[in-house]
Coordinates of C-alpha atoms in Angstrom, one line a residue:
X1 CA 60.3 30.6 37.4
X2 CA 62.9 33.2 36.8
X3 CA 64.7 33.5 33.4
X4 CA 67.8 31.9 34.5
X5 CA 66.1 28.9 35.6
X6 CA 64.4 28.6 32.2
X7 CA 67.9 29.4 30.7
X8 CA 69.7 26.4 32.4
X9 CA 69.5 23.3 30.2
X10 CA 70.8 26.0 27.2
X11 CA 73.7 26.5 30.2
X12 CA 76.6 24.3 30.7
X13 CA 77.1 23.4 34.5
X14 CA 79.9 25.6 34.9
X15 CA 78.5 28.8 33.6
X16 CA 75.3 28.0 35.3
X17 CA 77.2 28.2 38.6
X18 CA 79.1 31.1 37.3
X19 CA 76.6 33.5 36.5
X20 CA 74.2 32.2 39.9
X21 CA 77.3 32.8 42.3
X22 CA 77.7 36.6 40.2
X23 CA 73.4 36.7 41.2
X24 CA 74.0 35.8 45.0
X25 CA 77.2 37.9 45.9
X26 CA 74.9 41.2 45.2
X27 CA 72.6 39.7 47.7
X28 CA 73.0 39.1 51.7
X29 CA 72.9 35.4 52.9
X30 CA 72.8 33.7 56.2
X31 CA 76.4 32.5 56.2
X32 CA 79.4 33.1 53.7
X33 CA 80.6 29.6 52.4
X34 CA 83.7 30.1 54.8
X35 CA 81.8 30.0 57.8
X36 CA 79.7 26.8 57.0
X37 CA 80.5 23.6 58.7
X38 CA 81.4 20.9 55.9
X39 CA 79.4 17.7 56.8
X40 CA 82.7 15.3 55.5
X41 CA 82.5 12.3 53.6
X42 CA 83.4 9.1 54.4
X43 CA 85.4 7.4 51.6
X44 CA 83.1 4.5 51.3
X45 CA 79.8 6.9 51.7
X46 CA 79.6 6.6 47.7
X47 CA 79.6 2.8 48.1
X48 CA 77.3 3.0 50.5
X49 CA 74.9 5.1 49.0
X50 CA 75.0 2.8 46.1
X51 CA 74.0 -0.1 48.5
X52 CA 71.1 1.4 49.8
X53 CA 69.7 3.2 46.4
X54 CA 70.7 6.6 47.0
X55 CA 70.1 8.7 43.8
X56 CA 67.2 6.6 42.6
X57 CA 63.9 6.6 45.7
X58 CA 66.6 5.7 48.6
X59 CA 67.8 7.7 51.7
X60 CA 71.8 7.6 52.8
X61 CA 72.2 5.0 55.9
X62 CA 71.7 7.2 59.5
X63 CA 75.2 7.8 60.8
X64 CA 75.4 9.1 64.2
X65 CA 78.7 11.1 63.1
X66 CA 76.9 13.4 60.9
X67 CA 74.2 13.5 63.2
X68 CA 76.9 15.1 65.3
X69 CA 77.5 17.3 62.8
X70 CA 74.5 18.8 62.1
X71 CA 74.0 19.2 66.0
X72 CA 73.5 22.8 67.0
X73 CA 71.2 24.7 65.0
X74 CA 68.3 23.1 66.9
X75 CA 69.3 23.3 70.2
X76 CA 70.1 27.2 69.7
X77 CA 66.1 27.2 68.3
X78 CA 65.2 25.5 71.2
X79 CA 66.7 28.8 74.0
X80 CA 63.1 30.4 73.0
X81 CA 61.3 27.9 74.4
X82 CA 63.4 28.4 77.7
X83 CA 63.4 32.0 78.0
X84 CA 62.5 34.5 80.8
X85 CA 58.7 34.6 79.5
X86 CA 58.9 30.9 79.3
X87 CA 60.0 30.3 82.6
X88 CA 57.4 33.0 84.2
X89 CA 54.7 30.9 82.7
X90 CA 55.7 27.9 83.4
X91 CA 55.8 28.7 87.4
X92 CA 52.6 31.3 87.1
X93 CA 50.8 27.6 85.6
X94 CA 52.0 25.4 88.3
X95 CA 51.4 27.9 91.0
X96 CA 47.9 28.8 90.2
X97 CA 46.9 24.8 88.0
X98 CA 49.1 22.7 89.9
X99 CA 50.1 19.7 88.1
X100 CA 47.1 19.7 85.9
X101 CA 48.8 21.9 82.7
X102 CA 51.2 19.2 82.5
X103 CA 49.9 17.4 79.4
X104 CA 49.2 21.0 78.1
X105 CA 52.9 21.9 78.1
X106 CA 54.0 18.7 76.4
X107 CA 51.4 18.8 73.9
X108 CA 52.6 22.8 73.1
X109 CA 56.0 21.8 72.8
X110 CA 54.8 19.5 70.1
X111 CA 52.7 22.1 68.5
X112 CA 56.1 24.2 68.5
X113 CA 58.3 21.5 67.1
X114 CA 55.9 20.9 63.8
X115 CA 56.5 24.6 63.3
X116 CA 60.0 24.8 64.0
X117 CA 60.8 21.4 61.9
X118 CA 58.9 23.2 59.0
X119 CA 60.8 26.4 59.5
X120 CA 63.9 23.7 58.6
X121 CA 62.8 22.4 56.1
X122 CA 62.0 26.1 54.2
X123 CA 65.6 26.8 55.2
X124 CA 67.3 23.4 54.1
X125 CA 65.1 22.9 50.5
X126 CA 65.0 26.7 49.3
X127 CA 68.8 27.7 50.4
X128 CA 67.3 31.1 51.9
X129 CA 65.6 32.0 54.8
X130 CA 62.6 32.8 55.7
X131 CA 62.8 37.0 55.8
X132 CA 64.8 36.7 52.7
X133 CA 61.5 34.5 50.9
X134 CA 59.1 37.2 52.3
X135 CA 60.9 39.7 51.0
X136 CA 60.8 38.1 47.4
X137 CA 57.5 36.7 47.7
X138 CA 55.3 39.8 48.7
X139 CA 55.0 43.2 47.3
X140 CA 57.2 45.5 48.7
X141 CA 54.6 47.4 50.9
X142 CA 53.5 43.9 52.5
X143 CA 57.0 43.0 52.8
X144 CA 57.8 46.4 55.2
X145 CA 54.7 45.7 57.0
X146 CA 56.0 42.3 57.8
X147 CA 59.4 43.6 58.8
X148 CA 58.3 46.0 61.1
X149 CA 56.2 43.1 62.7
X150 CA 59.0 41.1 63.3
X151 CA 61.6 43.5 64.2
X152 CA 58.5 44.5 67.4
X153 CA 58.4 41.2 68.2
X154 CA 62.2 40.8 68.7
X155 CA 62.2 44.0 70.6
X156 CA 59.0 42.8 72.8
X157 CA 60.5 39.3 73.9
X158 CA 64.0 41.0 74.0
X159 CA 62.9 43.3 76.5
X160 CA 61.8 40.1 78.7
X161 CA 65.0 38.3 78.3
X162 CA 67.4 41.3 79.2
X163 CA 64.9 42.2 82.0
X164 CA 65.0 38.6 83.1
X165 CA 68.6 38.6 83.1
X166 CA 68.7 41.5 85.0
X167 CA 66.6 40.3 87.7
X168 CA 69.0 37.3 87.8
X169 CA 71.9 39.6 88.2
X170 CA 70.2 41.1 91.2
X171 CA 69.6 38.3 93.2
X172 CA 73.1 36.5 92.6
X173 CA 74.3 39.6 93.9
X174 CA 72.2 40.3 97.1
X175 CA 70.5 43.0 95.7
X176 CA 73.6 45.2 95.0
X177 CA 73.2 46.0 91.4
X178 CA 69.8 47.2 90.8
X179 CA 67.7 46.6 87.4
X180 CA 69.1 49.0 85.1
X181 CA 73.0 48.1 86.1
X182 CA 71.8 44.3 85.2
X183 CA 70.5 45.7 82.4
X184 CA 74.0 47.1 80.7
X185 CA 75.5 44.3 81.7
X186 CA 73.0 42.2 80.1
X187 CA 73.4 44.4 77.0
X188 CA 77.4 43.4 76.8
X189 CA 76.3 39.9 75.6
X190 CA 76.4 41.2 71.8
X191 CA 80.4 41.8 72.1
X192 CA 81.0 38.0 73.6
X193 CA 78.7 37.1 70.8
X194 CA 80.5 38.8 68.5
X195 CA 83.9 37.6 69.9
X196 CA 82.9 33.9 69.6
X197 CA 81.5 34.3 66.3
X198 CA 84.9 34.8 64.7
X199 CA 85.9 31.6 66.2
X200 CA 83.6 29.3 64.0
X201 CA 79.4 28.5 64.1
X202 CA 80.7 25.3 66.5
X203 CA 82.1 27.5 69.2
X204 CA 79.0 29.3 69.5
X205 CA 77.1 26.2 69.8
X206 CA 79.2 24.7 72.4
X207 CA 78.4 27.6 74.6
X208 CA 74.7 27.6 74.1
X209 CA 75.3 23.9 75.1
X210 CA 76.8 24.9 78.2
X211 CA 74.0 27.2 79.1
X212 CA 71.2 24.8 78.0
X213 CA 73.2 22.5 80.7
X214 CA 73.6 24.8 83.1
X215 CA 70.3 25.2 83.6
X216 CA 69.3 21.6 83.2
X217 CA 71.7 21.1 86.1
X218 CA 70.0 24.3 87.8
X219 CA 66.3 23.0 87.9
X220 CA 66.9 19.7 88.0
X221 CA 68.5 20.5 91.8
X222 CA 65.5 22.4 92.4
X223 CA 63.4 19.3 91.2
X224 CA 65.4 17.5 93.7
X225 CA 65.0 19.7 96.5
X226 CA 61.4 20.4 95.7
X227 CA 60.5 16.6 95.8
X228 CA 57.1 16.9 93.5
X229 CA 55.1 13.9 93.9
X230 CA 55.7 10.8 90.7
X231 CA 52.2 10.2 91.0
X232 CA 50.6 13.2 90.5
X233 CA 53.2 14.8 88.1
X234 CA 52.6 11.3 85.6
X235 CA 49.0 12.3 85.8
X236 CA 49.6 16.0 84.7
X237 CA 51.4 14.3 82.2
X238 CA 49.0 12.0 80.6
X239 CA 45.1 13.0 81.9
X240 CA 44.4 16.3 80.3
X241 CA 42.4 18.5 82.8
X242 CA 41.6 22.1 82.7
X243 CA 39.0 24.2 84.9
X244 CA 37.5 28.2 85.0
X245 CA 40.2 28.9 87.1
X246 CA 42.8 27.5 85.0
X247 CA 41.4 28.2 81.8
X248 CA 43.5 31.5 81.2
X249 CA 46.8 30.2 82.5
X250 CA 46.3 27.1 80.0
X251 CA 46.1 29.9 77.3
X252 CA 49.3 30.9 78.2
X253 CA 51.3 28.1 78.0
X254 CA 50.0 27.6 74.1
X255 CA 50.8 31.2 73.4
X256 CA 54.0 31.5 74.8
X257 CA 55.3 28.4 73.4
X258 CA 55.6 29.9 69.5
X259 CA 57.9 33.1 69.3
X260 CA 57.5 35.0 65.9
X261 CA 61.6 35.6 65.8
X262 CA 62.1 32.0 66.3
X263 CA 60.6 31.0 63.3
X264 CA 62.8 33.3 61.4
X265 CA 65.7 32.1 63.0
X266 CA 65.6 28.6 62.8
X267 CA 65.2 28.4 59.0
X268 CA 68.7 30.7 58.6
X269 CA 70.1 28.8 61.7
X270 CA 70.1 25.5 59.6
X271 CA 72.3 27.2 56.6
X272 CA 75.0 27.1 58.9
X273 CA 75.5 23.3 57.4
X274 CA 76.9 23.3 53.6
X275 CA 74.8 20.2 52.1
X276 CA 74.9 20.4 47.8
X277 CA 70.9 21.4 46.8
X278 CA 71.8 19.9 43.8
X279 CA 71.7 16.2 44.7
X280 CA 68.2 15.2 46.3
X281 CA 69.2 12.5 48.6
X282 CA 71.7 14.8 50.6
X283 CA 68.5 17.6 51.1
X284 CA 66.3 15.1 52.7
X285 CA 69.4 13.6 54.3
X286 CA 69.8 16.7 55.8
X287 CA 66.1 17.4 56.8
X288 CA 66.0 14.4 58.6
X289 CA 69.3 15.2 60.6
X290 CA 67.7 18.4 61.4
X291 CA 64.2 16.8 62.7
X292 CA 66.2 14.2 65.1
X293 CA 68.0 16.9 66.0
X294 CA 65.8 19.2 66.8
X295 CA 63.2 16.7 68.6
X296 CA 65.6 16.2 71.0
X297 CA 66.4 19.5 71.5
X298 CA 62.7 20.6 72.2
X299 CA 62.7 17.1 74.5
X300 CA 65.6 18.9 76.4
X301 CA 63.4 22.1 76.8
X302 CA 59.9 20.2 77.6
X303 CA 61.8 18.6 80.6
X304 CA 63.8 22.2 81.8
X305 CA 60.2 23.1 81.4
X306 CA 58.3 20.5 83.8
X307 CA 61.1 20.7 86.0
X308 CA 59.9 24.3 86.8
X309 CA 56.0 23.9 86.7
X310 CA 56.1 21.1 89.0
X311 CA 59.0 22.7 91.7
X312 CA 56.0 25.7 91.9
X313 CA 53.3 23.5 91.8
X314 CA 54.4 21.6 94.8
X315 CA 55.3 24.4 97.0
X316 CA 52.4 27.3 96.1
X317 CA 49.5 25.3 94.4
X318 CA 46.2 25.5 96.7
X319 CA 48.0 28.7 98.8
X320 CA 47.4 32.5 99.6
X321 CA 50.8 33.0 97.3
X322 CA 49.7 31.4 94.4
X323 CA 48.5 34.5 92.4
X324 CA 50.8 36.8 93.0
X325 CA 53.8 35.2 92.3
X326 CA 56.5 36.1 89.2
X327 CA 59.9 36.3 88.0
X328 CA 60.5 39.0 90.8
X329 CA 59.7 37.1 94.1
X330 CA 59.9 33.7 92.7
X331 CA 63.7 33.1 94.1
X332 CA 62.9 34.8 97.6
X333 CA 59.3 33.0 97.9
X334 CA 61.4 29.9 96.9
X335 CA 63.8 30.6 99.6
X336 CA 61.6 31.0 101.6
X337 CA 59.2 27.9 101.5
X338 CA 62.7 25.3 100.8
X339 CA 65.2 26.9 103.0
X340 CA 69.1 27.2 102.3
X341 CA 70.2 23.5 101.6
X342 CA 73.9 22.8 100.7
X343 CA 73.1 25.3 98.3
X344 CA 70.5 28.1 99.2
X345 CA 67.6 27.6 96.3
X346 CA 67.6 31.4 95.7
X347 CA 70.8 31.6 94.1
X348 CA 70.1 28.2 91.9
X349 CA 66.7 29.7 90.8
X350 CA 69.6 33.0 89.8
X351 CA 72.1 31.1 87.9
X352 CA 69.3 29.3 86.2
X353 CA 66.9 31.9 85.5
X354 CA 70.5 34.1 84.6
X355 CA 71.6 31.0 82.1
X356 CA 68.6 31.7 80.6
X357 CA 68.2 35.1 80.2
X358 CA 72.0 35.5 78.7
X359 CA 71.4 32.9 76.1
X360 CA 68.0 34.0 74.7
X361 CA 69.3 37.4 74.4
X362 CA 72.1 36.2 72.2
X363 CA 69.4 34.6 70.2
X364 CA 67.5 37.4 70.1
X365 CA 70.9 39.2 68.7
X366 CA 71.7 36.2 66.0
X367 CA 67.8 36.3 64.8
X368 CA 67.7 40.2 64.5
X369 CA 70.3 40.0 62.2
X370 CA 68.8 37.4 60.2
X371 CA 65.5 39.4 60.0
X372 CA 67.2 42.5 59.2
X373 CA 69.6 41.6 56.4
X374 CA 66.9 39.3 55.1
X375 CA 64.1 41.7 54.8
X376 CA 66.2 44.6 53.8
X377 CA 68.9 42.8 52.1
X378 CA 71.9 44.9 53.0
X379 CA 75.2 43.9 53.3
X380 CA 76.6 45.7 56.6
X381 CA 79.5 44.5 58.8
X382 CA 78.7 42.0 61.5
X383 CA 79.7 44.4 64.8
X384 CA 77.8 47.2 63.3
X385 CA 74.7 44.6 62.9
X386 CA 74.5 43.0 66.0
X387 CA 75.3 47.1 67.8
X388 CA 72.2 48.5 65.5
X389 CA 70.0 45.0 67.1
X390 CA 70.7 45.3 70.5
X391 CA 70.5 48.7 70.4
X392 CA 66.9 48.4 69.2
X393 CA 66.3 46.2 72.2
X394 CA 68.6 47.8 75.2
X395 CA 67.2 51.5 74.4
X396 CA 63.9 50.6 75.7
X397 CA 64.6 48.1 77.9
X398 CA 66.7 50.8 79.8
X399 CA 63.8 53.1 79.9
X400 CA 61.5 50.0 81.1
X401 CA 64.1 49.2 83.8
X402 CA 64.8 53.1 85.3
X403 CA 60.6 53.6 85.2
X404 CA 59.4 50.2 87.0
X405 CA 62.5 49.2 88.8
X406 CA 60.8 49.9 92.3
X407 CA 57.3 48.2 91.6
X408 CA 57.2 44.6 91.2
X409 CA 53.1 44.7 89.9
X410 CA 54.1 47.4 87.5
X411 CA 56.6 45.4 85.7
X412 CA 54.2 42.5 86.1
X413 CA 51.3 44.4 83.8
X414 CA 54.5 45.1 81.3
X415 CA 55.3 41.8 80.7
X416 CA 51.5 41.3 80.3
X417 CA 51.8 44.0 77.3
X418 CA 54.6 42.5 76.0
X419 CA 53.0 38.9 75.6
X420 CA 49.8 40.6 74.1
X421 CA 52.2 42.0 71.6
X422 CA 53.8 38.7 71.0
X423 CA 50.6 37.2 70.8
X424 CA 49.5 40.1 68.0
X425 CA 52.8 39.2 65.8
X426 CA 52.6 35.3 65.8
X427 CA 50.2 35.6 62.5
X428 CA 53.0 37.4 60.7
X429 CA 55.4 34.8 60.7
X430 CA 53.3 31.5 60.7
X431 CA 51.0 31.6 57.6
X432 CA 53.8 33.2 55.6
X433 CA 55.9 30.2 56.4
X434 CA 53.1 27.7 56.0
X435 CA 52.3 29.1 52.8
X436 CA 56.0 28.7 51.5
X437 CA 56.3 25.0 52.1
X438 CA 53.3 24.1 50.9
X439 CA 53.8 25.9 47.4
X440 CA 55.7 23.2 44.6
X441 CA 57.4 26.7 43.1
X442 CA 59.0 27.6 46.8
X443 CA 60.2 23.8 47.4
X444 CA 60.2 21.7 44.4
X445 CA 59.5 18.4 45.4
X446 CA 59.8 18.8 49.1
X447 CA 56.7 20.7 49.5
X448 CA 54.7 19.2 52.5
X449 CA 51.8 16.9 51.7
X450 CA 48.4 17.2 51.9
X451 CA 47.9 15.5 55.3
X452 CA 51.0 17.8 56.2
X453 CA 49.5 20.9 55.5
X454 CA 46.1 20.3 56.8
X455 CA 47.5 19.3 60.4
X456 CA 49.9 22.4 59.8
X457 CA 47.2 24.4 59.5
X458 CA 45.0 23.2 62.1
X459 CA 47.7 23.9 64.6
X460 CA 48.5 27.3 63.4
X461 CA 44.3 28.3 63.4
X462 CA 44.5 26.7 66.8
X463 CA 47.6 28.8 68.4
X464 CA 45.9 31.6 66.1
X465 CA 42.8 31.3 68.0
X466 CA 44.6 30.8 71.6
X467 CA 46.4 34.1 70.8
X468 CA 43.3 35.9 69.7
X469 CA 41.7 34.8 72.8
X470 CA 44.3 36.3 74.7
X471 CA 44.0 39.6 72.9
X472 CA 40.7 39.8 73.6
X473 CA 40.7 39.2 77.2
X474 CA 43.7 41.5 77.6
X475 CA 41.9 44.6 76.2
X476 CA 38.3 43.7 77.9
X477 CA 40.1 44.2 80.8
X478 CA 42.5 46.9 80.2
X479 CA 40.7 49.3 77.6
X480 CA 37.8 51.3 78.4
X481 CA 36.7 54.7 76.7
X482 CA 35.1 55.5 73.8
X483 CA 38.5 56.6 71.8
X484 CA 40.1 53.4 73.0
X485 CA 37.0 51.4 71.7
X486 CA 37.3 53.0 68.5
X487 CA 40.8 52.3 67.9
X488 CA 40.4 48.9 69.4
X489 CA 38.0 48.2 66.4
X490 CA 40.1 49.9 63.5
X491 CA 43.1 48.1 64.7
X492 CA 41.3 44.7 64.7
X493 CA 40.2 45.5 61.4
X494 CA 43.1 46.6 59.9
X495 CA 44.4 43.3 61.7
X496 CA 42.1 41.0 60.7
X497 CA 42.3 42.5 56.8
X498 CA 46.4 41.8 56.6
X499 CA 46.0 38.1 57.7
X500 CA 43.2 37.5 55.2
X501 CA 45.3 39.1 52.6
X502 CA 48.6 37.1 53.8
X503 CA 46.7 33.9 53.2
X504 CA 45.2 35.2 49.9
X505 CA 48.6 36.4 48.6
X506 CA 50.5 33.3 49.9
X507 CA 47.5 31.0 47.6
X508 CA 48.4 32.9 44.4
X509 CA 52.4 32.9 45.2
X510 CA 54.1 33.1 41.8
X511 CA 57.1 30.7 41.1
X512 CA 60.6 32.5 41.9
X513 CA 64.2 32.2 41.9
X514 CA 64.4 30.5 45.7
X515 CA 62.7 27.3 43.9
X516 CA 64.4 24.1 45.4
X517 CA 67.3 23.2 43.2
X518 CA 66.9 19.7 44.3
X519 CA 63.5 19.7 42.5

């Protein structure tokens, strides 16, 4: 515990809060107090938490006006579970399984919500972040090392999104802008970004909204036109299945479910609400907002989700296309097998796959500068942020888009080193966070339990172990040699070492300043 916690009974209230506002203006946070949204008060919320015990074991009444106001945060978590990546697995699955990876995605979903809601819950007991915890938790060194991790990650899934926005771009416009003009127009997101920003947190959120809905609207028509059979997709649902030949697409849908920038994000996302740390009732009012919330948000995503396995899996499962199809014939193969319609199903696979490509990028922008002002802990002006994070992301992105604009199977193996390096970062950002919320001196009294932890745990050795499969399947098949061997084993070593001394350091974390207040 730092001095100034040890210090504050000797404090009155109002020094206190003095000389801890003085501490946190040298320091860069999530959101200035301005740019907060104020849950308001009802005038007879006092009474009413009287009524029910507030203050002494109760919880305040639900009221479905504040859980309109601390809407948002968990719908923009939820845009990583619908991006680019996601949507190429999701057809690759139903394509090549069918219907039978149906209870897989459902059950991965899950998996991602109990890592999201705990992400929350860091964010909503500690008043920080997660990059900003790492930072003061770890040693310096470990806290670079986990930087850098991150910040490869965002690039890696950022580098899907733009290129999946770009191949949206080009089939909305019959092929006239080719990938790397989708791409710089893809990279203009960061100024509309930018420009909604400055109109309030809510603004923002109402357009993510609008592109969650746009393309609920998108995939549900192609549901519609698709006609996948009730039967069968209730089956997927609920009678878990899985084969040789399905085995490694089944590993995909669990690894690509948990982005290691998500988890950042979502505990800075949920700052974006002012609730008072100091009273205990209004922290685990809030929590619970946030894990409503946020359940239906990833209930949103699961369906956007199905809707796009089982359109694939009726038309390609059991044919001569199944294996070779991805985000760059899907529309056209689409086209082909469904026809034109009212509405030709190419250009509603575009604005969909387009909705979805725009709005994870964006993401991708809001969580880079998160991860950077967290970990470094610089104050820098918003424009000049979000320029130096999409930079990092477009540079490359531009270079991936000139090299392997004319080869469809060449972009294909990119995307599969991108989710290898996806898959490599996921440790990075998982046992830190499960190590925060399990430690008393992090959360105070809203520490997860014991039966909390151990199925935490269990799921993150399980989407651990998915990931690792992965890896090793990826480089059995790709790397040959005996340099590439060798490096092969340092790097797995060196790997293997950091995680073990992530969980060992995280054990023996020593109490700090981002203790709970509520506690």
């Amino acid at each position: 515990m730092s001095r100034l916690e040890n210090d504050r009974p000797l404090l009155t209230e109002g020094i206190y809060e003095e000389v801890h506002e003085e501490e946190e203006e040298e320091e860069e946070t999530a959101y200035d107090e301005a740019e907060k949204v104020h849950i308001a008060r009802d005038e007879d919320d006092d009474e009413r938490d009287l009524e029910h015990g507030v203050g002494c074991g109760g919880a305040p009444p639900f009221s479905w006006r504040k859980l309109w106001l601390f809407t948002g945060p968990g719908f923009l978590m939820s845009i990583a579970f619908l991006d680019p990546g996601n949507l190429e697995g999701d057809l690759q699955a139903g394509a090549v399984a069918g219907y039978s990876l149906l209870w897989l995605l459902m059950w991965a979903t899950a998996m991602g919500l109990l890592v999201q809601l705990l992400s929350a819950r860091l964010g909503v007991a500690t008043g920080r972040h997660l990059a900003e915890l790492c930072r003061e938790e770890y040693p310096t060194w470990a806290g670079m090392v986990l930087w850098v991790m991150a910040e490869l990650a965002l690039i890696g899934s950022d580098i899907q999104e733009v290129i999946g926005s770009a191949i949206a771009i080009q089939i909305l416009t019959n092929g006239i802008f080719p990938l790397w003009a989708g791409v710089v127009i893809t990279a203009l997101d960061c100024f509309v970004f930018l420009f909604l920003e400055n109109y309030g947190i809510r603004k923002l959120e109402a357009v993510f909204a609008v592109l969650i809905g746009t393309m609920a609207v998108a995939f549900a028509w192609m549901f519609g036109q698709a006609k996948p059979s009730g039967s069968e997709l209730l089956v997927g649902i609920l009678v878990p299945k899985l084969s040789t030949r399905t085995i490694q697409k089944a590993v995909g849908v669990v690894g690509c479910i948990i982005m290691p920038h998500n988890v950042f994000l979502h505990s800075a996302l949920v700052q974006s609400r002012e609730v008072d740390k100091r009273q205990k009732h209004r922290v685990q009012e809030a929590i619970n907002y946030y894990t409503i919330e946020s359940t239906i948000a990833l209930a949103v995503s699961f369906m956007i989700n199905l809707f796009v396995t089982t359109v694939f899996a009726k038309g390609f499962y059991n044919t001569d296309l199944a294996d070779s199809i991805g985000l760059v014939n899907a529309g056209q193969y689409l086209q082909d097998k469904y026809g034109g319609g009212v509405f030709p199903i190419l250009y509603i696979w575009g604005i969909g796959l387009l909705a979805a490509g725009q709005s994870s990028t964006i993401t991708g922008t809001y969580a880079g500068q998160f991860i950077m002002g967290g970990f470094l802990n610089f104050k820098m002006k918003k424009w000049l942020r979000a320029l130096i994070t999409r930079s990092c992301a477009i540079v490359p992105t531009m270079i991936v888009a000139l090299v392997f604009d004319s080869s469809e199977a060449t972009l294909d193996v990119l995307n599969e080193w991108l989710n290898v390096l996806q898959s490599i970062q996921i440790p990075f950002a998982l046992i830190p966070l499960l190590c925060l919320v399990s430690k008393e001196q992090i959360m105070g009294s809203f520490k997860i339990g014991p039966l909390y932890q151990t199925v935490a745990w269990l799921v993150a050795a399980l989407v651990i172990m998915i990931n690792g499969y992965l890896l090793l399947e990826f480089f059995t098949s790709e790397v040959s040699g005996v340099v590439y061997t060798g490096f092969v084993s340092v790097f797995t070593a060196s790997y293997g070492a950091f995680i073990v001394y992530l969980i060992g350091r995280g054990i023996n974390f020593t109490p700090c300043r981002s203790k709970a207040e509520s506690s």
